[in-house]
mmCIF file of C-alpha atoms in Angstrom:
data_model
loop_
_atom_site.group_PDB
_atom_site.id
_atom_site.type_symbol
_atom_site.label_atom_id
_atom_site.label_comp_id
_atom_site.label_asym_id
_atom_site.label_seq_id
_atom_site.Cartn_x
_atom_site.Cartn_y
_atom_site.Cartn_z
ATOM 1 C CA ASN C 1060 240.651 -157.030 -39.853
ATOM 2 C CA ALA C 1061 244.230 -157.658 -37.614
ATOM 3 C CA GLY C 1062 245.595 -160.029 -40.651
ATOM 4 C CA VAL C 1063 248.375 -162.635 -38.940
ATOM 5 C CA THR C 1064 248.755 -161.726 -35.352
ATOM 6 C CA GLN C 1065 252.281 -163.342 -33.349
ATOM 7 C CA THR C 1066 252.226 -163.897 -29.569
ATOM 8 C CA PRO C 1067 254.439 -162.836 -27.318
ATOM 9 C CA LYS C 1068 256.819 -160.320 -29.361
ATOM 10 C CA PHE C 1069 259.424 -161.146 -26.901
ATOM 11 C CA GLN C 1070 260.491 -163.747 -25.116
ATOM 12 C CA VAL C 1071 263.625 -165.248 -23.187
ATOM 13 C CA LEU C 1072 264.334 -168.580 -21.808
ATOM 14 C CA LYS C 1073 266.556 -170.850 -20.459
ATOM 15 C CA THR C 1074 267.875 -174.068 -22.006
ATOM 16 C CA GLY C 1075 266.094 -177.089 -21.679
ATOM 17 C CA GLN C 1076 263.082 -174.923 -20.882
ATOM 18 C CA SER C 1077 259.710 -175.685 -24.101
ATOM 19 C CA MET C 1078 257.339 -173.097 -25.294
ATOM 20 C CA THR C 1079 254.583 -172.117 -27.571
ATOM 21 C CA LEU C 1080 254.772 -169.234 -30.155
ATOM 22 C CA GLN C 1081 251.232 -168.932 -31.263
ATOM 23 C CA CYS C 1082 250.275 -167.672 -34.001
ATOM 24 C CA ALA C 1083 246.621 -166.787 -35.733
ATOM 25 C CA GLN C 1084 245.114 -165.516 -39.144
ATOM 26 C CA ASP C 1085 241.297 -163.920 -39.847
ATOM 27 C CA MET C 1086 241.903 -163.489 -43.406
ATOM 28 C CA ASN C 1087 240.479 -168.027 -43.909
ATOM 29 C CA HIS C 1088 243.726 -168.009 -45.533
ATOM 30 C CA GLU C 1089 244.847 -171.801 -45.602
ATOM 31 C CA TYR C 1090 248.279 -171.385 -46.541
ATOM 32 C CA MET C 1091 250.477 -171.230 -43.129
ATOM 33 C CA SER C 1092 254.458 -171.051 -42.498
ATOM 34 C CA TRP C 1093 256.677 -170.439 -39.632
ATOM 35 C CA TYR C 1094 260.312 -168.373 -40.353
ATOM 36 C CA ARG C 1095 262.721 -167.757 -38.258
ATOM 37 C CA GLN C 1096 265.337 -164.659 -39.399
ATOM 38 C CA ASP C 1097 269.097 -164.802 -38.548
ATOM 39 C CA PRO C 1098 271.676 -161.851 -39.308
ATOM 40 C CA GLY C 1099 272.927 -162.991 -42.571
ATOM 41 C CA MET C 1100 270.888 -164.912 -43.208
ATOM 42 C CA GLY C 1101 267.694 -164.238 -44.992
ATOM 43 C CA LEU C 1102 264.215 -165.839 -43.557
ATOM 44 C CA ARG C 1103 263.867 -170.113 -43.265
ATOM 45 C CA LEU C 1104 261.077 -171.755 -43.744
ATOM 46 C CA ILE C 1105 260.443 -174.108 -40.238
ATOM 47 C CA HIS C 1106 257.284 -175.501 -40.709
ATOM 48 C CA TYR C 1107 254.301 -175.222 -43.365
ATOM 49 C CA SER C 1108 250.548 -175.989 -43.401
ATOM 50 C CA VAL C 1109 248.674 -176.420 -46.381
ATOM 51 C CA GLY C 1110 245.659 -176.111 -44.373
ATOM 52 C CA ALA C 1111 243.953 -177.372 -41.193
ATOM 53 C CA GLY C 1112 245.081 -180.936 -40.019
ATOM 54 C CA ILE C 1113 248.023 -180.951 -42.736
ATOM 55 C CA THR C 1114 251.813 -179.589 -41.939
ATOM 56 C CA ASP C 1115 254.774 -180.213 -43.510
ATOM 57 C CA GLN C 1116 258.716 -179.522 -43.224
ATOM 58 C CA GLY C 1117 260.541 -176.186 -44.429
ATOM 59 C CA GLU C 1118 264.191 -176.053 -44.854
ATOM 60 C CA VAL C 1119 265.248 -176.320 -40.818
ATOM 61 C CA PRO C 1120 262.446 -177.946 -39.168
ATOM 62 C CA ASN C 1121 264.770 -180.023 -36.121
ATOM 63 C CA GLY C 1122 263.975 -178.756 -33.085
ATOM 64 C CA TYR C 1123 261.214 -177.788 -33.808
ATOM 65 C CA ASN C 1124 257.034 -178.813 -33.832
ATOM 66 C CA VAL C 1125 253.886 -177.300 -35.387
ATOM 67 C CA SER C 1126 250.345 -178.583 -35.850
ATOM 68 C CA ARG C 1127 247.174 -176.790 -37.155
ATOM 69 C CA SER C 1128 243.911 -177.889 -36.160
ATOM 70 C CA THR C 1129 242.138 -174.911 -36.994
ATOM 71 C CA THR C 1130 242.269 -173.138 -39.904
ATOM 72 C CA GLU C 1131 242.862 -169.799 -38.045
ATOM 73 C CA ASP C 1132 245.866 -171.669 -35.730
ATOM 74 C CA PHE C 1133 249.548 -172.103 -36.520
ATOM 75 C CA PRO C 1134 251.785 -172.536 -33.481
ATOM 76 C CA LEU C 1135 254.849 -173.120 -32.905
ATOM 77 C CA ARG C 1136 256.553 -175.343 -30.484
ATOM 78 C CA LEU C 1137 260.200 -175.946 -28.658
ATOM 79 C CA LEU C 1138 260.306 -178.845 -27.014
ATOM 80 C CA SER C 1139 263.695 -178.369 -25.280
ATOM 81 C CA ALA C 1140 265.417 -174.605 -25.972
ATOM 82 C CA ALA C 1141 268.956 -174.555 -27.359
ATOM 83 C CA PRO C 1142 271.011 -171.239 -28.362
ATOM 84 C CA SER C 1143 270.790 -171.284 -31.030
ATOM 85 C CA GLN C 1144 267.164 -171.404 -31.100
ATOM 86 C CA THR C 1145 267.762 -166.901 -30.789
ATOM 87 C CA SER C 1146 265.705 -165.372 -33.436
ATOM 88 C CA VAL C 1147 263.488 -163.490 -34.839
ATOM 89 C CA TYR C 1148 260.228 -166.220 -36.159
ATOM 90 C CA PHE C 1149 257.662 -165.001 -38.628
ATOM 91 C CA CYS C 1150 254.758 -166.297 -39.274
ATOM 92 C CA ALA C 1151 253.018 -166.029 -42.778
ATOM 93 C CA SER C 1152 249.540 -167.211 -44.608
ATOM 94 C CA SER C 1153 248.367 -167.072 -47.557
ATOM 95 C CA TYR C 1154 245.221 -167.897 -49.396
ATOM 96 C CA ASP C 1155 246.986 -170.795 -50.854
ATOM 97 C CA GLY C 1156 250.095 -170.867 -52.087
ATOM 98 C CA ASN C 1157 250.205 -169.361 -55.036
ATOM 99 C CA GLN C 1158 249.498 -166.232 -53.587
ATOM 100 C CA PRO C 1159 252.714 -163.626 -51.848
ATOM 101 C CA GLN C 1160 252.668 -164.347 -48.369
ATOM 102 C CA HIS C 1161 251.234 -161.784 -45.360
ATOM 103 C CA PHE C 1162 253.602 -161.803 -42.489
ATOM 104 C CA GLY C 1163 252.902 -161.225 -38.550
ATOM 105 C CA ASP C 1164 255.518 -158.315 -37.246
ATOM 106 C CA GLY C 1165 257.499 -162.096 -35.401
ATOM 107 C CA THR C 1166 258.812 -162.583 -32.202
ATOM 108 C CA ARG C 1167 261.847 -161.650 -31.127
ATOM 109 C CA LEU C 1168 263.107 -165.518 -28.503
ATOM 110 C CA SER C 1169 266.457 -164.974 -27.021
ATOM 111 C CA ILE C 1170 267.625 -168.284 -25.460
ATOM 112 C CA LEU C 1171 270.271 -167.936 -22.535
ATOM 113 C CA ASP G 1062 274.253 -173.570 -50.117
ATOM 114 C CA GLN G 1063 272.566 -169.883 -50.288
ATOM 115 C CA GLN G 1064 270.311 -170.243 -53.673
ATOM 116 C CA VAL G 1065 269.571 -167.225 -53.159
ATOM 117 C CA LYS G 1066 272.178 -164.178 -53.160
ATOM 118 C CA GLN G 1067 271.727 -160.476 -52.476
ATOM 119 C CA ASN G 1068 275.371 -159.421 -52.347
ATOM 120 C CA SER G 1069 275.319 -155.946 -51.200
ATOM 121 C CA PRO G 1070 274.244 -155.661 -48.145
ATOM 122 C CA SER G 1071 273.466 -151.899 -48.156
ATOM 123 C CA LEU G 1072 272.744 -149.265 -50.889
ATOM 124 C CA SER G 1073 272.999 -145.430 -50.249
ATOM 125 C CA VAL G 1074 270.720 -142.999 -52.143
ATOM 126 C CA GLN G 1075 269.533 -139.273 -52.572
ATOM 127 C CA GLU G 1076 265.602 -138.849 -52.723
ATOM 128 C CA GLY G 1077 264.813 -138.567 -56.370
ATOM 129 C CA ARG G 1078 267.191 -141.106 -57.570
ATOM 130 C CA ILE G 1079 267.023 -144.395 -58.901
ATOM 131 C CA SER G 1080 267.368 -147.603 -56.536
ATOM 132 C CA ILE G 1081 268.664 -150.404 -58.063
ATOM 133 C CA LEU G 1082 268.642 -153.768 -55.532
ATOM 134 C CA ASN G 1083 269.707 -157.133 -57.004
ATOM 135 C CA CYS G 1084 269.512 -160.490 -56.669
ATOM 136 C CA ASP G 1085 270.649 -163.617 -57.984
ATOM 137 C CA TYR G 1086 269.795 -167.386 -57.894
ATOM 138 C CA THR G 1087 270.982 -170.455 -58.684
ATOM 139 C CA ASN G 1088 268.156 -173.015 -58.756
ATOM 140 C CA SER G 1089 266.925 -173.011 -62.371
ATOM 141 C CA MET G 1090 263.263 -174.887 -61.068
ATOM 142 C CA PHE G 1091 262.572 -171.541 -59.753
ATOM 143 C CA ASP G 1092 259.641 -169.992 -61.046
ATOM 144 C CA TYR G 1093 258.410 -167.004 -58.843
ATOM 145 C CA PHE G 1094 260.166 -164.178 -57.657
ATOM 146 C CA LEU G 1095 258.784 -162.147 -54.914
ATOM 147 C CA TRP G 1096 260.338 -159.162 -53.509
ATOM 148 C CA TYR G 1097 259.922 -157.883 -49.842
ATOM 149 C CA LYS G 1098 260.116 -154.332 -47.477
ATOM 150 C CA LYS G 1099 260.411 -155.215 -44.014
ATOM 151 C CA TYR G 1100 260.336 -152.122 -41.233
ATOM 152 C CA PRO G 1101 261.933 -152.687 -38.253
ATOM 153 C CA ALA G 1102 260.145 -154.318 -35.181
ATOM 154 C CA GLU G 1103 257.773 -155.067 -38.501
ATOM 155 C CA GLY G 1104 257.109 -158.201 -40.467
ATOM 156 C CA PRO G 1105 258.036 -158.933 -44.391
ATOM 157 C CA THR G 1106 255.268 -156.818 -46.603
ATOM 158 C CA PHE G 1107 254.803 -158.241 -49.732
ATOM 159 C CA LEU G 1108 255.798 -155.539 -52.595
ATOM 160 C CA ILE G 1109 256.716 -156.817 -55.949
ATOM 161 C CA SER G 1110 256.772 -160.028 -58.515
ATOM 162 C CA ILE G 1111 257.072 -161.135 -61.032
ATOM 163 C CA SER G 1112 256.624 -165.129 -62.856
ATOM 164 C CA SER G 1113 259.874 -166.876 -65.016
ATOM 165 C CA ILE G 1114 257.338 -166.567 -67.869
ATOM 166 C CA LYS G 1115 257.921 -162.949 -68.160
ATOM 167 C CA ASP G 1116 261.114 -160.011 -68.037
ATOM 168 C CA LYS G 1117 259.893 -157.595 -66.552
ATOM 169 C CA ASN G 1118 256.817 -156.379 -63.915
ATOM 170 C CA GLU G 1119 255.872 -152.911 -63.064
ATOM 171 C CA ASP G 1120 253.529 -151.202 -60.125
ATOM 172 C CA GLY G 1121 253.809 -147.968 -59.477
ATOM 173 C CA ARG G 1122 257.713 -146.465 -58.456
ATOM 174 C CA PHE G 1123 258.091 -150.220 -58.635
ATOM 175 C CA THR G 1124 259.566 -152.292 -61.408
ATOM 176 C CA VAL G 1125 260.889 -155.292 -61.405
ATOM 177 C CA PHE G 1126 262.759 -157.157 -64.416
ATOM 178 C CA LEU G 1127 264.441 -160.802 -64.752
ATOM 179 C CA ASN G 1128 266.940 -161.646 -66.555
ATOM 180 C CA LYS G 1129 266.372 -165.597 -66.372
ATOM 181 C CA SER G 1130 269.328 -166.670 -68.322
ATOM 182 C CA ALA G 1131 271.575 -165.171 -66.166
ATOM 183 C CA LYS G 1132 269.571 -166.072 -63.154
ATOM 184 C CA HIS G 1133 269.504 -162.843 -62.075
ATOM 185 C CA LEU G 1134 266.582 -159.963 -60.802
ATOM 186 C CA SER G 1135 266.959 -156.472 -59.599
ATOM 187 C CA LEU G 1136 264.392 -153.919 -57.958
ATOM 188 C CA HIS G 1137 264.182 -150.867 -59.794
ATOM 189 C CA ILE G 1138 263.011 -147.737 -57.460
ATOM 190 C CA VAL G 1139 261.598 -144.880 -59.544
ATOM 191 C CA PRO G 1140 261.929 -142.295 -57.637
ATOM 192 C CA SER G 1141 262.796 -142.980 -54.756
ATOM 193 C CA GLN G 1142 261.938 -141.274 -51.393
ATOM 194 C CA PRO G 1143 262.911 -141.266 -48.427
ATOM 195 C CA GLY G 1144 259.229 -144.097 -47.050
ATOM 196 C CA ASP G 1145 261.098 -146.459 -48.901
ATOM 197 C CA SER G 1146 263.768 -146.712 -46.470
ATOM 198 C CA ALA G 1147 263.839 -150.450 -45.191
ATOM 199 C CA VAL G 1148 266.053 -154.253 -45.507
ATOM 200 C CA TYR G 1149 264.463 -154.983 -49.167
ATOM 201 C CA PHE G 1150 264.432 -159.498 -49.559
ATOM 202 C CA CYS G 1151 263.910 -161.073 -52.925
ATOM 203 C CA ALA G 1152 262.258 -164.188 -52.417
ATOM 204 C CA ALA G 1153 261.746 -167.244 -54.948
ATOM 205 C CA ARG G 1154 259.995 -169.767 -55.343
ATOM 206 C CA GLY G 1155 260.241 -172.929 -56.921
ATOM 207 C CA GLY G 1156 257.122 -175.489 -58.448
ATOM 208 C CA GLY G 1157 255.927 -178.559 -58.263
ATOM 209 C CA THR G 1158 256.714 -180.776 -54.313
ATOM 210 C CA SER G 1159 257.627 -176.667 -53.518
ATOM 211 C CA TYR G 1160 254.402 -175.220 -53.161
ATOM 212 C CA GLY G 1161 254.732 -172.578 -51.626
ATOM 213 C CA LYS G 1162 257.732 -172.582 -49.974
ATOM 214 C CA LEU G 1163 260.151 -169.230 -50.725
ATOM 215 C CA THR G 1164 264.002 -169.157 -49.904
ATOM 216 C CA PHE G 1165 264.814 -165.356 -49.238
ATOM 217 C CA GLY G 1166 267.684 -164.208 -49.584
ATOM 218 C CA GLN G 1167 270.068 -161.911 -46.854
ATOM 219 C CA GLY G 1168 268.945 -158.501 -47.545
ATOM 220 C CA THR G 1169 269.971 -155.627 -48.946
ATOM 221 C CA ILE G 1170 269.441 -152.192 -46.108
ATOM 222 C CA LEU G 1171 268.825 -149.355 -48.431
ATOM 223 C CA THR G 1172 268.625 -145.498 -47.384
ATOM 224 C CA VAL G 1173 267.233 -142.782 -48.846
ATOM 225 C CA HIS G 1174 268.349 -139.499 -47.948
ATOM 226 C CA PRO G 1175 266.284 -136.291 -48.063
#
């Protein structure tokens, strides 16, 4: 039982490059979300999904896109990376929005 | 506008003693509160939660207290163990259109000395 799997674990990008952070869960969870963690800021919600085909914005959505074509996968796309997007990104999932979320181990992203 | 605040960046306690981690919130629409524990290079792990209709929830060595009038919650760990050393985040969730969305505090680094 892998839980929530995030890839890659580390990535360095140049300003303006695009990339996709992958997130997959094998628990048949309907609710999935993306957070970023910055020093002194805790975790902030970027985007979330209540089920396949349904996504919505969180607290800090600008510069990020998401899609949810399957229950298992919830990729996060940076279309044109900016240094302000340097952060640690966590994906999480739960059976529904009322259950505690299970987190992946994060992707550490640096943008030069 | 930080709706959930953990005002103590760090806490140091001796093994066997009590650890008390505090969290304050401003949004009265929050109806569910959670504590997560995070080790370095790992994702947060759910620890314990409490609904706004309760004032206490206990799970083994961990107890969460909620004071709604003061908009304050605390996590008590008794007795503290060196393996409890980690970053602790409190999080809050609102109802209605905020379905599932968590608002996190900044975290408190707990160090338990042997």
